[in-house]
Every structure is written in structure tokens, then in C-alpha cells.
């Protein structure tokens, strides 16, 4: 569409992960195999938490929601990425690009706030054990989950509100396999210095602050648990360490992407793959593999289904 002497961009060209046909085929089967193995595992976690009475505690309630969020998050970019491996020209319309950007930050933000809710749950369980049943009632858990979704929605709405009004008049190539704010705003036909700073505050600074707060909170909890070697304390320590691993897995790539100037670096695509495809589905699996109680419940559920 012509606007003066410039052409308004109606679609973006995705350069993808590789231009080599053989490499694309290898990546397609690699990611497809990963999904076939790991995605059912996340669904099984949700079903196990819902079906098994011994997993009715808030900790497993939040874990089921984490698995659900990760399944949704991994349904945004990978399907198109897998389809694009067989496309000669990988394109995405400007509206679909904005929608992809919105849902990435919506679900990603909700997951960050959910991790904060999980940290609060562990704080109450360890520091206020006598008041745990009162403070972490079912209604409170649902309020925390809804607040996480609302926080992610607000964060994403701010991102999209600024991006959607940007003028794009070419070039229209994104050196990635999906749309994200760090690359999209670089294609705008206007000075984006102030906008980049706003995006950094809304994404990078928020992510960094949440990361530091989560590490400090779990550090305090581990210090509280260092005295004594009772079975209950060992289990609590193991749970906290699992949460710390998930925090690093979740925040590491996000900090790399959003806590620096919006410029391209050689590792960007590799980090993006782990951030949007691999790590989200692995988060609940990491938690499950380190938790004997939920592993036992999953085996019971599978045994009943087989019988």
C-alpha cells in the first residue's frame, strides 16, 4: 500500500534458523521428536494433579498451572516454525506478527508472576507452617493465579500498544523464526530510542528485578532450612532447589534477550530456540523428575489407565 513515496509493510519475511535444506530437515525432525516426547509429559502432569487426591496441595496446584502455561507458550511460535521448514519463502502478516508478539509476552509475563506466586507458597509453607492451611486456601491460590494472568496481560498490552502504531515502510526482514519486539521495532521508519527505553523498562528491568527477588527469597528460605536434617526439611530444601533451577532456566534466556540494547548478536537464534521451544516444556518436567510424590502418583494413574 503506497503512502507518499513509501510503501507500507503488510507482511514480514522470516529468515528462519537456517537457509540450508538439509539442516532445516534435521531441525524439523529434531523439534518434532522433542514435542512428541515432552508435550504428552506436560499433559500427564496436569491430569495427575487433577486426578490424584494426594496432590491437592497448593504447590501441585501451581505446578499444574505452570505446565498449562508452558503448553500454551509453546503453541505460539513452534507450529509455524515447523511449517516454515518446508516453505521457500517464510512470511508472516503484520497482524499475525503483532498477535504472536502479544501472546508471547502475555504468557511469558503470566509465567513470571506465577513463579512469584510459587515462591510465596514456599515462603508460607516454610516460615509460617502453622498458618499455611489458612493463608493458602483454595480461593487464595486462585486469586494468585488470576493475578498472574492479569499481570501478564497488562505487561503485553503495554508492549503491543506502542508497537501497533509504529510505521513500517521497509525493509521487512526479521532475522529469526518468529516476531519479537526486540527486532520488530528496529524495522520501524522512525526514531525508536525512547520506545526502546520504555520496552527495556517494561521487559528487561521487570524481568531482572523479579529474578533477583526470587533468588533472594529462595536464598533466605535455604538459610532458614540449613539447621537440622529432618526428612521434612530435606524435602523442603529439594523443592527450593528445584524452584531455583526453574528460575534460572526461565529467566536466563529472557535476561539475555531483553536486558541489553536491541541489537543482533550471533547467539540470538540459539537462545531464542531454547527460550520459546525447549525450556518452557522442560520446566514442569524438571520439577516432576525431582519430586518422588508426583512421580509415584503418575505411575499410579498410568497403571489404572492401563488396567
Short mmCIF file of C-alpha atoms in Angstrom, two decimals, residues 35 60 70 90 94 122 129 134 152 229-230 257:
data_model
loop_
_atom_site.label_atom_id
_atom_site.label_comp_id
_atom_site.label_asym_id
_atom_site.label_seq_id
_atom_site.Cartn_x
_atom_site.Cartn_y
_atom_site.Cartn_z
CA UNK A 35 7.40 -32.35 21.09
CA UNK A 60 0.91 -29.01 42.90
CA UNK A 70 4.12 -23.71 29.17
CA UNK A 90 8.77 -17.69 5.09
CA UNK A 94 1.83 -7.75 10.13
CA UNK A 122 7.05 -21.96 49.63
CA UNK A 129 3.78 -23.66 58.71
CA UNK A 134 -5.33 -20.74 56.48
CA UNK A 152 0.98 -10.93 32.01
CA UNK A 229 18.38 -32.74 58.88
CA UNK A 230 14.82 -33.91 59.33
CA UNK A 257 17.26 -11.10 25.18
#
